[in-house]
Short mmCIF file of C-alpha atoms in Angstrom, two decimals:
data_model
loop_
_atom_site.label_atom_id
_atom_site.label_comp_id
_atom_site.label_asym_id
_atom_site.label_seq_id
_atom_site.Cartn_x
_atom_site.Cartn_y
_atom_site.Cartn_z
CA MET A 1 94.53 104.89 113.14
CA THR A 2 97.65 105.35 115.17
CA ASP A 3 98.03 109.03 114.43
CA THR A 4 98.04 110.07 118.07
CA HIS A 5 100.85 112.55 117.86
CA ASP A 6 100.67 116.12 118.99
CA ALA A 7 101.98 117.49 115.75
CA LEU A 8 100.55 116.30 112.45
CA LEU A 9 103.65 117.41 110.65
CA THR A 10 107.12 117.95 112.00
CA VAL A 11 110.19 119.09 110.19
CA VAL A 12 113.44 118.86 112.11
CA ASP A 13 116.59 120.45 110.77
CA ALA A 14 115.78 119.84 107.12
CA ALA A 15 118.60 120.61 104.72
CA LYS A 16 118.81 120.51 100.96
CA SER A 17 121.50 121.75 98.63
CA TYR A 18 121.69 122.10 94.91
CA GLY A 19 125.34 121.86 94.15
CA SER A 20 127.06 124.36 96.39
CA ARG A 21 123.92 126.40 96.99
CA LYS A 22 122.00 125.67 100.17
CA ALA A 23 118.30 125.90 99.35
CA LEU A 24 117.37 124.84 102.87
CA ASP A 25 119.78 125.16 105.73
CA GLY A 26 118.41 123.52 108.85
CA VAL A 27 114.72 124.31 108.78
CA SER A 28 112.46 123.13 111.59
CA LEU A 29 108.74 123.60 112.04
CA ALA A 30 105.66 121.79 113.31
CA ILE A 31 101.96 121.90 112.57
CA SER A 32 99.28 120.71 114.97
CA GLU A 33 95.73 119.66 114.35
CA GLY A 34 93.51 122.47 113.13
CA GLU A 35 96.42 124.87 112.92
CA PHE A 36 96.95 127.28 110.06
CA VAL A 37 100.64 127.97 109.64
CA ALA A 38 101.72 130.54 107.11
CA LEU A 39 105.12 130.02 105.54
CA LEU A 40 106.14 133.48 104.51
CA GLY A 41 109.17 134.18 102.42
CA PRO A 42 110.29 136.15 99.40
CA ASN A 43 110.89 134.43 96.08
CA GLY A 44 113.85 132.10 96.34
CA ALA A 45 113.55 131.71 100.10
CA GLY A 46 113.31 127.94 99.83
CA LYS A 47 109.54 127.55 100.17
CA SER A 48 109.17 125.43 97.06
CA THR A 49 112.11 123.28 98.03
CA LEU A 50 110.56 122.68 101.42
CA PHE A 51 107.28 121.71 99.76
CA GLN A 52 109.07 119.30 97.49
CA LEU A 53 110.61 117.61 100.50
CA LEU A 54 107.26 117.54 102.31
CA SER A 55 105.54 115.97 99.34
CA GLY A 56 108.27 113.40 98.78
CA LEU A 57 109.26 114.68 95.35
CA PHE A 58 112.77 115.10 96.66
CA VAL A 59 114.59 113.60 99.58
CA ALA A 60 116.28 115.92 102.05
CA ASP A 61 120.05 115.82 102.38
CA GLY A 62 119.64 115.93 106.12
CA GLY A 63 117.04 116.22 108.86
CA ASP A 64 113.74 114.45 109.43
CA ILE A 65 110.25 115.00 108.10
CA THR A 66 107.41 113.19 109.79
CA ILE A 67 103.75 113.23 108.83
CA CYS A 68 101.31 111.74 111.33
CA GLY A 69 104.18 109.71 112.70
CA HIS A 70 105.34 108.43 109.32
CA ASP A 71 108.80 109.33 108.11
CA ILE A 72 108.56 110.61 104.55
CA ARG A 73 111.85 108.97 103.64
CA ARG A 74 111.25 105.55 105.16
CA ALA A 75 107.48 105.27 104.73
CA PRO A 76 106.60 107.62 101.86
CA VAL A 77 103.41 105.80 100.94
CA MET A 78 101.97 106.02 104.47
CA ALA A 79 103.01 109.65 104.78
CA LEU A 80 101.67 110.68 101.38
CA ALA A 81 98.29 109.12 102.12
CA ARG A 82 97.83 111.72 104.87
CA ILE A 83 98.77 114.78 102.84
CA GLY A 84 96.66 116.84 100.48
CA ILE A 85 98.54 119.17 98.15
CA VAL A 86 97.61 122.13 96.01
CA PHE A 87 100.56 122.82 93.77
CA GLN A 88 101.65 126.23 92.64
CA GLN A 89 101.40 125.11 89.03
CA ALA A 90 97.95 123.91 87.98
CA THR A 91 97.80 120.15 87.59
CA LEU A 92 94.40 119.54 86.06
CA ASP A 93 93.54 117.70 82.87
CA LEU A 94 91.92 120.59 81.03
CA ASP A 95 89.93 118.44 78.64
CA LEU A 96 88.41 116.21 81.27
CA SER A 97 85.42 117.15 83.35
CA VAL A 98 85.79 118.41 86.90
CA GLU A 99 84.41 115.13 88.17
CA ARG A 100 86.77 112.98 86.07
CA ASN A 101 89.75 114.91 87.36
CA LEU A 102 88.72 114.23 90.92
CA MET A 103 87.86 110.60 90.26
CA PHE A 104 91.33 110.10 88.80
CA HIS A 105 92.82 111.42 92.02
CA ALA A 106 90.47 109.33 94.17
CA ARG A 107 91.56 106.17 92.44
CA LEU A 108 95.24 107.07 92.81
CA HIS A 109 94.48 107.19 96.50
CA GLY A 110 92.81 103.81 96.45
CA LEU A 111 89.20 104.91 96.71
CA GLY A 112 86.91 102.75 94.64
CA GLY A 113 83.53 103.06 93.00
CA ALA A 114 80.82 104.30 95.36
CA ASP A 115 83.27 105.58 97.99
CA ALA A 116 85.11 107.64 95.44
CA ARG A 117 81.94 109.11 93.97
CA ARG A 118 80.62 109.96 97.43
CA ARG A 119 83.84 111.68 98.48
CA VAL A 120 84.15 113.57 95.20
CA ALA A 121 80.57 114.78 95.40
CA ALA A 122 81.02 115.88 99.02
CA GLU A 123 84.17 117.89 98.32
CA LEU A 124 82.73 119.53 95.23
CA ALA A 125 79.66 120.51 97.23
CA ALA A 126 81.90 121.93 99.97
CA GLN A 127 83.51 124.18 97.35
CA GLY A 128 80.14 125.16 95.89
CA LEU A 129 81.00 123.43 92.62
CA ALA A 130 78.39 120.67 92.65
CA ASP A 131 76.63 122.07 89.60
CA ARG A 132 79.90 122.40 87.64
CA ARG A 133 80.95 118.81 88.04
CA ARG A 134 80.27 117.83 84.43
CA ASP A 135 81.96 120.91 82.96
CA ARG A 136 85.30 120.64 81.27
CA VAL A 137 88.02 122.19 83.42
CA ARG A 138 89.02 124.30 80.42
CA ASP A 139 85.71 126.14 80.69
CA LEU A 140 86.28 127.14 84.34
CA SER A 141 87.69 130.43 85.58
CA GLY A 142 91.07 130.51 87.29
CA GLY A 143 89.42 130.89 90.68
CA ASN A 144 87.19 127.89 90.14
CA ARG A 145 90.06 125.79 88.84
CA ARG A 146 91.88 126.43 92.11
CA LYS A 147 88.77 125.45 94.03
CA VAL A 148 88.67 122.22 92.04
CA GLU A 149 92.27 121.59 93.05
CA LEU A 150 91.45 122.28 96.68
CA ALA A 151 88.48 119.90 96.48
CA ARG A 152 90.75 117.32 94.92
CA ALA A 153 93.37 117.72 97.64
CA MET A 154 90.67 116.94 100.23
CA VAL A 155 89.09 113.94 98.48
CA HIS A 156 91.14 111.38 100.41
CA GLU A 157 90.55 113.24 103.70
CA PRO A 158 94.12 114.18 104.48
CA ARG A 159 95.18 115.35 107.93
CA VAL A 160 97.66 117.85 106.53
CA LEU A 161 97.02 120.26 103.69
CA LEU A 162 99.94 121.80 101.83
CA MET A 163 99.17 124.95 99.86
CA ASP A 164 102.12 125.99 97.71
CA GLU A 165 101.59 129.62 96.67
CA ALA A 166 98.07 128.60 95.79
CA THR A 167 96.79 132.13 95.18
CA VAL A 168 99.27 132.97 92.43
CA GLY A 169 97.42 134.41 89.47
CA LEU A 170 94.08 134.79 91.23
CA ASP A 171 92.13 138.02 91.44
CA PRO A 172 91.71 139.56 94.94
CA GLY A 173 88.18 138.18 95.35
CA SER A 174 89.16 134.61 94.49
CA ARG A 175 92.25 134.94 96.65
CA ALA A 176 90.23 135.93 99.70
CA ALA A 177 87.65 133.22 99.01
CA LEU A 178 90.32 130.53 98.79
CA LEU A 179 91.94 131.73 102.00
CA ASP A 180 88.56 131.64 103.76
CA GLN A 181 87.85 128.14 102.51
CA VAL A 182 91.14 126.86 103.86
CA HIS A 183 90.69 128.56 107.23
CA GLY A 184 87.30 126.89 107.30
CA LEU A 185 88.88 123.47 106.75
CA CYS A 186 91.16 124.03 109.76
CA ALA A 187 88.29 125.01 112.00
CA ALA A 188 85.68 122.51 110.86
CA ARG A 189 87.76 119.44 110.16
CA GLY A 190 90.91 119.92 112.18
CA VAL A 191 93.14 119.85 109.13
CA GLY A 192 96.63 121.18 109.73
CA VAL A 193 97.58 123.64 107.00
CA LEU A 194 100.90 124.88 105.74
CA TRP A 195 100.21 127.89 103.54
CA ALA A 196 103.19 129.17 101.60
CA SER A 197 103.08 132.67 100.24
CA HIS A 198 105.13 135.78 99.68
CA LEU A 199 102.07 137.95 100.33
CA VAL A 200 101.99 139.20 103.89
CA ASP A 201 98.27 139.88 104.00
CA GLU A 202 97.60 136.18 103.55
CA ALA A 203 99.47 135.50 106.78
CA GLU A 204 97.55 138.03 108.88
CA GLY A 205 94.91 135.52 109.94
CA ALA A 206 97.30 132.64 110.53
CA ASP A 207 97.69 130.91 113.87
CA ARG A 208 101.41 131.04 113.40
CA VAL A 209 103.77 132.53 110.88
CA VAL A 210 107.11 131.07 109.90
CA VAL A 211 109.35 133.49 108.08
CA LEU A 212 111.73 131.75 105.72
CA HIS A 213 114.58 133.61 104.12
CA ARG A 214 117.58 132.25 102.28
CA GLY A 215 116.89 128.73 103.39
CA ARG A 216 116.55 129.51 107.08
CA VAL A 217 113.77 130.23 109.52
CA ARG A 218 114.23 133.89 110.48
CA ALA A 219 111.33 134.14 112.88
CA GLU A 220 108.38 132.17 114.09
CA GLY A 221 105.31 133.02 116.15
CA THR A 222 101.82 134.44 116.02
CA PRO A 223 101.43 137.48 113.79
CA ALA A 224 101.22 139.64 116.93
CA GLU A 225 104.41 138.16 118.35
CA LEU A 226 106.30 138.80 115.14
CA VAL A 227 105.14 142.39 115.04
CA ALA A 228 106.11 142.89 118.69
CA SER A 229 109.54 141.29 118.46
CA ALA A 230 110.40 143.26 115.35
CA GLY A 231 109.33 146.46 117.12
CA THR A 232 107.15 147.51 114.21
CA ASP A 233 103.50 148.31 113.83
CA SER A 234 102.50 145.83 111.15
CA LEU A 235 103.26 142.34 109.97
CA ALA A 236 104.29 143.74 106.60
CA ARG A 237 106.95 145.91 108.25
CA ALA A 238 108.10 143.03 110.42
CA PHE A 239 108.41 140.80 107.36
CA ALA A 240 110.35 143.50 105.53
CA GLU A 241 112.71 143.88 108.50
CA LEU A 242 113.31 140.16 108.65
CA THR A 243 113.98 139.62 104.98
CA GLU A 244 115.48 142.83 103.73
CA GLY A 245 118.82 142.74 102.05
CA GLY A 246 120.35 140.10 104.27
CA GLY A 247 121.74 142.81 106.55
CA ARG A 248 121.28 143.12 110.31
CA GLY A 249 121.36 139.81 112.05
CA ALA A 250 120.57 137.89 108.93
CA SER A 251 124.09 136.66 108.46
CA ASP A 252 124.40 134.22 105.63
CA ASN A 253 126.83 131.58 104.53
CA SER A 254 127.64 130.85 108.16
CA ASP A 255 128.00 127.20 107.32
CA GLY A 256 128.74 124.46 109.74
CA ASN A 257 127.71 126.15 112.97
CA ARG A 258 124.60 124.15 113.66
CA MET B 1 99.17 99.48 99.11
CA THR B 2 96.48 96.82 98.96
CA PRO B 3 95.84 94.82 95.77
CA ALA B 4 92.54 96.69 95.34
CA HIS B 5 94.39 100.00 95.59
CA GLY B 6 96.93 98.75 93.07
CA LEU B 7 94.22 97.83 90.58
CA ARG B 8 92.53 101.21 90.98
CA VAL B 9 95.79 103.02 90.31
CA LEU B 10 96.43 100.87 87.26
CA GLY B 11 92.87 101.47 86.07
CA ALA B 12 93.16 105.21 86.62
CA VAL B 13 96.50 105.57 84.85
CA ALA B 14 95.66 103.23 81.97
CA GLY B 15 92.17 104.69 81.65
CA ARG B 16 93.61 108.18 81.38
CA GLU B 17 96.03 107.16 78.62
CA VAL B 18 93.33 105.39 76.63
CA GLU B 19 90.95 108.30 77.09
CA LYS B 20 93.53 110.81 75.90
CA PHE B 21 94.25 108.58 72.94
CA VAL B 22 90.59 108.38 72.00
CA HIS B 23 90.25 112.15 72.32
CA GLN B 24 93.10 112.59 69.88
CA GLY B 25 91.40 110.74 67.05
CA GLY B 26 94.10 111.75 64.61
CA ARG B 27 96.75 109.90 66.56
CA PHE B 28 95.22 106.50 65.92
CA PHE B 29 94.90 107.31 62.24
CA SER B 30 98.46 108.53 61.86
CA ALA B 31 99.82 105.65 63.90
CA LEU B 32 98.28 103.29 61.33
CA VAL B 33 99.05 105.29 58.21
CA ARG B 34 102.80 105.08 58.75
CA PRO B 35 103.14 101.28 58.72
CA LEU B 36 100.43 100.91 56.08
CA LEU B 37 102.37 103.19 53.74
CA TRP B 38 105.39 100.97 54.18
CA LEU B 39 103.28 97.90 53.64
CA VAL B 40 101.48 99.09 50.54
CA VAL B 41 103.87 101.50 48.86
CA PHE B 42 107.36 100.56 49.95
CA ALA B 43 106.73 96.84 49.73
CA ALA B 44 105.28 97.14 46.23
CA GLY B 45 108.69 97.86 44.77
CA PHE B 46 110.39 95.00 46.57
CA GLN B 47 107.88 92.29 45.85
CA ASN B 48 110.36 89.71 44.56
CA VAL B 49 113.46 90.89 46.30
CA PHE B 50 114.19 87.57 47.99
CA GLY B 51 114.53 85.52 44.86
CA VAL B 52 114.52 81.86 45.76
CA SER B 53 115.70 82.00 49.34
CA ILE B 54 113.61 80.41 52.03
CA ILE B 55 114.49 81.38 55.58
CA PRO B 56 112.95 80.23 58.83
CA PRO B 57 110.31 80.51 60.13
CA TYR B 58 108.96 80.54 56.56
CA GLU B 59 108.56 77.19 54.86
CA THR B 60 107.84 78.48 51.41
CA TYR B 61 108.43 81.45 49.19
CA ILE B 62 106.84 84.53 50.64
CA PRO B 63 105.98 87.89 49.14
CA TYR B 64 107.83 90.85 50.59
CA GLN B 65 104.69 92.16 52.29
CA VAL B 66 104.53 89.05 54.39
CA TYR B 67 108.17 89.47 55.34
CA ILE B 68 107.93 93.05 56.53
CA ALA B 69 104.63 92.69 58.40
CA PRO B 70 106.38 91.70 61.68
CA GLY B 71 108.88 94.50 61.19
CA LEU B 72 106.06 96.98 60.79
CA LEU B 73 104.36 95.60 63.89
CA GLY B 74 107.66 96.28 65.62
CA MET B 75 107.64 99.78 64.17
CA ILE B 76 104.21 100.41 65.68
CA LEU B 77 105.41 99.20 69.08
CA LEU B 78 108.60 101.24 68.81
CA PHE B 79 106.86 104.48 67.85
CA ASN B 80 104.24 104.00 70.49
CA GLY B 81 106.82 103.27 73.17
CA MET B 82 108.49 106.56 72.32
CA GLN B 83 105.14 108.31 72.22
CA SER B 84 104.41 107.19 75.80
CA SER B 85 107.76 108.55 76.74
CA LEU B 86 106.82 111.84 75.13
CA ALA B 87 103.64 111.82 77.19
CA MET B 88 105.75 111.44 80.34
CA VAL B 89 107.84 114.46 79.42
CA TYR B 90 104.69 116.40 78.59
CA ASP B 91 103.14 115.45 81.93
CA ARG B 92 106.26 116.63 83.66
CA GLU B 93 106.21 120.00 81.94
CA MET B 94 102.51 120.41 82.68
CA GLY B 95 102.96 119.52 86.34
CA MET B 96 100.77 116.41 86.09
CA MET B 97 103.72 114.28 86.98
CA ARG B 98 103.71 115.76 90.46
CA LEU B 99 100.17 114.64 90.98
CA LEU B 100 101.20 111.10 90.09
CA LEU B 101 104.40 111.11 92.10
CA THR B 102 102.70 112.41 95.25
CA ALA B 103 100.09 109.66 95.18
CA PRO B 104 100.53 107.16 98.01
CA VAL B 105 101.85 104.50 95.70
CA PRO B 106 105.40 103.16 95.31
CA ARG B 107 107.15 104.77 92.38
CA TRP B 108 108.00 101.53 90.67
CA TYR B 109 104.33 100.66 90.65
CA LEU B 110 103.37 104.01 89.13
CA LEU B 111 105.94 103.48 86.39
CA LEU B 112 104.67 99.95 85.85
CA SER B 113 101.15 101.33 85.51
CA LYS B 114 102.37 103.82 82.93
CA LEU B 115 104.18 101.03 81.11
CA VAL B 116 101.10 98.79 81.06
CA ALA B 117 98.95 101.70 79.88
CA GLY B 118 101.32 102.42 77.00
CA THR B 119 101.53 98.76 76.07
CA VAL B 120 97.75 98.45 75.93
CA LEU B 121 97.70 101.24 73.36
CA SER B 122 100.59 99.69 71.44
CA VAL B 123 98.98 96.30 71.20
CA LEU B 124 95.60 97.71 70.20
CA GLN B 125 97.25 99.54 67.32
CA ALA B 126 99.19 96.45 66.33
CA ILE B 127 95.95 94.45 66.22
CA ALA B 128 94.30 97.10 64.09
CA PHE B 129 97.26 96.92 61.71
CA LEU B 130 97.03 93.13 61.51
CA VAL B 131 93.35 93.33 60.68
CA ILE B 132 93.85 95.90 57.94
CA ALA B 133 96.84 94.02 56.53
CA SER B 134 94.76 90.85 56.30
CA LEU B 135 91.89 92.75 54.71
CA ILE B 136 94.07 94.16 51.96
CA GLY B 137 95.24 90.68 51.12
CA VAL B 138 98.56 90.20 52.88
CA ASP B 139 98.78 86.48 53.42
CA LEU B 140 99.31 86.23 57.18
CA PRO B 141 98.62 82.95 58.98
CA LEU B 142 95.33 83.18 60.81
CA ALA B 143 96.40 80.60 63.37
CA GLY B 144 99.36 82.76 64.31
CA MET B 145 97.21 85.72 65.27
CA LEU B 146 96.66 84.40 68.78
CA ALA B 147 100.20 83.19 69.27
CA VAL B 148 101.52 86.58 68.31
CA MET B 149 99.66 88.38 71.12
CA PRO B 150 102.01 87.52 74.00
CA ALA B 151 104.94 88.38 71.75
CA LEU B 152 103.41 91.77 70.97
CA VAL B 153 102.78 92.41 74.66
CA LEU B 154 106.35 91.54 75.65
CA ALA B 155 107.94 93.45 72.80
CA GLY B 156 105.63 96.40 73.47
CA MET B 157 106.58 96.45 77.14
CA MET B 158 110.27 96.23 76.37
CA LEU B 159 110.12 99.17 73.94
CA GLY B 160 107.84 101.08 76.33
CA ALA B 161 110.39 100.57 79.11
CA LEU B 162 113.04 101.96 76.78
CA GLY B 163 110.80 104.99 76.33
CA LEU B 164 110.59 105.39 80.12
CA VAL B 165 114.38 105.37 80.34
CA LEU B 166 114.58 108.08 77.70
CA SER B 167 111.92 110.16 79.46
CA VAL B 168 114.19 110.35 82.50
CA HIS B 169 116.92 111.94 80.50
CA VAL B 170 114.99 114.02 78.04
CA LYS B 171 114.34 117.12 80.09
CA GLN B 172 112.28 119.09 77.64
CA LEU B 173 109.85 118.40 74.87
CA GLU B 174 111.99 120.23 72.35
CA ASN B 175 114.79 117.73 72.76
CA PHE B 176 112.53 114.94 71.78
CA ALA B 177 112.77 115.11 68.01
CA GLY B 178 116.51 114.63 68.24
CA THR B 179 116.09 111.66 70.50
CA MET B 180 113.69 110.11 68.02
CA ASN B 181 116.27 110.46 65.26
CA PHE B 182 118.97 108.90 67.33
CA VAL B 183 116.83 106.09 68.70
CA ILE B 184 113.94 105.18 66.44
CA PHE B 185 115.61 105.29 63.04
CA PRO B 186 118.83 103.46 63.92
CA MET B 187 116.91 100.82 65.85
CA PHE B 188 114.50 100.29 62.99
CA PHE B 189 116.98 100.26 60.13
CA ILE B 190 119.68 98.23 61.85
CA SER B 191 117.35 95.28 62.33
CA PRO B 192 115.72 92.52 60.34
CA ALA B 193 112.54 94.60 60.04
CA LEU B 194 113.00 95.41 56.34
CA TYR B 195 115.20 92.54 55.15
CA PRO B 196 116.85 89.52 56.69
CA LEU B 197 120.16 90.07 58.38
CA TRP B 198 122.03 87.72 56.01
CA LYS B 199 121.50 90.35 53.36
CA MET B 200 123.58 92.80 55.36
CA GLN B 201 126.26 90.18 55.84
CA GLU B 202 126.20 89.28 52.16
CA SER B 203 126.70 92.92 51.24
CA GLY B 204 129.81 92.97 53.36
CA ALA B 205 128.33 95.29 55.96
CA GLU B 206 129.66 93.12 58.74
CA TRP B 207 129.56 95.79 61.42
CA LEU B 208 125.93 96.55 60.62
CA TYR B 209 125.18 92.87 60.86
CA GLN B 210 126.83 92.69 64.26
CA ALA B 211 125.07 95.84 65.45
CA ALA B 212 121.74 94.40 64.37
CA ARG B 213 122.41 91.18 66.27
CA PHE B 214 122.79 93.19 69.48
CA ASN B 215 119.88 95.49 68.78
CA PRO B 216 117.02 94.70 71.16
CA PHE B 217 114.57 95.80 68.49
CA SER B 218 115.86 93.02 66.20
CA HIS B 219 114.86 90.51 68.80
CA ALA B 220 111.48 92.13 69.31
CA VAL B 221 110.83 91.77 65.57
CA GLU B 222 112.07 88.18 65.40
CA LEU B 223 110.05 87.19 68.47
CA VAL B 224 106.94 88.52 66.73
CA ARG B 225 107.87 86.99 63.36
CA TYR B 226 108.32 83.48 64.76
CA ALA B 227 105.26 83.78 66.99
CA MET B 228 103.14 84.48 63.92
CA TYR B 229 104.00 80.99 62.74
CA GLY B 230 103.42 79.44 66.12
CA GLN B 231 107.13 79.13 66.86
CA LEU B 232 109.14 80.35 69.80
CA GLN B 233 112.43 82.11 69.11
CA THR B 234 114.03 81.35 72.47
CA THR B 235 117.03 83.63 72.11
CA SER B 236 114.82 86.56 71.14
CA LEU B 237 112.47 85.83 74.01
CA LEU B 238 115.34 85.88 76.50
CA VAL B 239 116.81 89.06 75.05
CA VAL B 240 113.44 90.83 75.06
CA VAL B 241 112.66 89.82 78.64
CA ALA B 242 116.15 90.69 79.86
CA CYS B 243 116.01 94.10 78.15
CA LEU B 244 112.55 94.72 79.56
CA LEU B 245 113.80 94.07 83.10
CA LEU B 246 116.97 96.08 82.57
CA PHE B 247 115.24 99.10 81.02
CA PHE B 248 112.55 99.11 83.67
CA ALA B 249 115.12 98.92 86.44
CA ILE B 250 117.02 101.85 84.94
CA ALA B 251 113.78 103.85 84.67
CA VAL B 252 112.86 103.15 88.32
CA PHE B 253 116.32 104.24 89.35
CA GLY B 254 116.00 107.37 87.24
CA TYR B 255 112.72 108.35 88.87
CA ASP B 256 114.07 107.77 92.36
CA PRO B 257 113.54 110.89 94.50
CA GLN B 258 117.08 110.62 95.80
CA ARG B 259 118.29 111.56 92.37
CA GLY B 260 115.55 114.09 91.83
CA MET B 261 114.30 114.30 88.29
CA LEU B 262 112.23 117.48 88.49
CA ARG B 263 115.38 119.31 87.78
CA LYS B 264 114.08 122.78 87.06
CA THR B 265 112.81 123.02 90.60
CA GLY B 266 116.41 123.25 91.70
CA LYS B 267 116.05 126.95 91.03
CA GLY B 268 114.04 127.37 94.22
CA ALA B 269 110.75 129.15 94.64
#
């Protein structure tokens, strides 16, 4: 592999508009190997739009997105091969077994026969779901369905893992478990993670936090740095300061000054 | 994408469609009931409607059931093409489409896999219809059964590609019934599926006759009809192939990420 870049994923000045509304207005960020980056933003901040650009569902109006050295616009197939995604909306075939769902994904990623079965079994075991592999997805709890989706996202051994509000609808226990699992993937396998959420507590343990608001990066740094620079005593307060109202310093609609 | 990867994707996508189809046992049944009703009930009243006319590719007098069999095969392909399109819209609403579109595979190839998957189902149903039609005594040429296969595949792909085009523009499942009314029925009725086009002309419905001549479905039916008698309708073949390429190209364009088809996501997070 020629993936010898410092950053697994880089976004430089990404922009995307829907009509006259700027969903993303010059967003830049980078994720290195083994790094857990939390993308924190209120609803409508542009997180989902950014994820759509990162996963090639849309093409940015401007800027560059590179994954392991592959430009998502020019070489989408190469770039997509290195990304694992857990979507906000569940994307499982409810009537198929856990294993069949993962095998489907494995084959989409070009894994055949024995390889696919080996990878699927390994990822299910890593999620503690080995004994549920023959169950229909419909019979699984919400927490376990998410675990299945995480296992699926890892089947093709991606370098970058994109988690798009993955804890939505989960109970606190499942939420914490999922977060732990993903932190574990960073540490054990060097996967770079972009974890989007509007829940501040999920960003507490992140290596870095990127605060997105109204299509722009409002702040970036370790949780401690954000707290310090905002002059508050908690990440939650800092986040509130950065995203509240659109007042102080958060001037909007300042188009064309990049 | 290596050839092995390509085959796995095709196998995965086609396998999923077939599996879903098998799970929904009722779908196979209802897909066959529709054309069989036409064949048995509708055709009963029109048994001798052609009088003494003999039209190619037929070389003798034929009962009405024999005449409409190719049209009903076309109907199966048409309905199934639209059904695949419905499945695309459903997948999109359920989020499954994202899983497909974020696979490391060129989009055109994913769409081609979908198209092949749908065509496999279409042709299987068409074969089942042919078998039942023969069993209930419709006098279809046995020799033509093999020759008709490539025609069914091509016609099925062309109508499936039309379904793909529609799936780009139909944003929600609810809109689908309307689309069916405006696509399936006109295409079926303004064609030689139920009676030869000269009948339209004879009745003075010149504009209908002209519309039918330009209807791709007409050519799908005629391609199948001639193939059943071991003959090649060259014009129909060209029209069907050209329409297949055109529809598929439009569908690939429609699913291009530059245009962005997951429209609802424009609302942001």
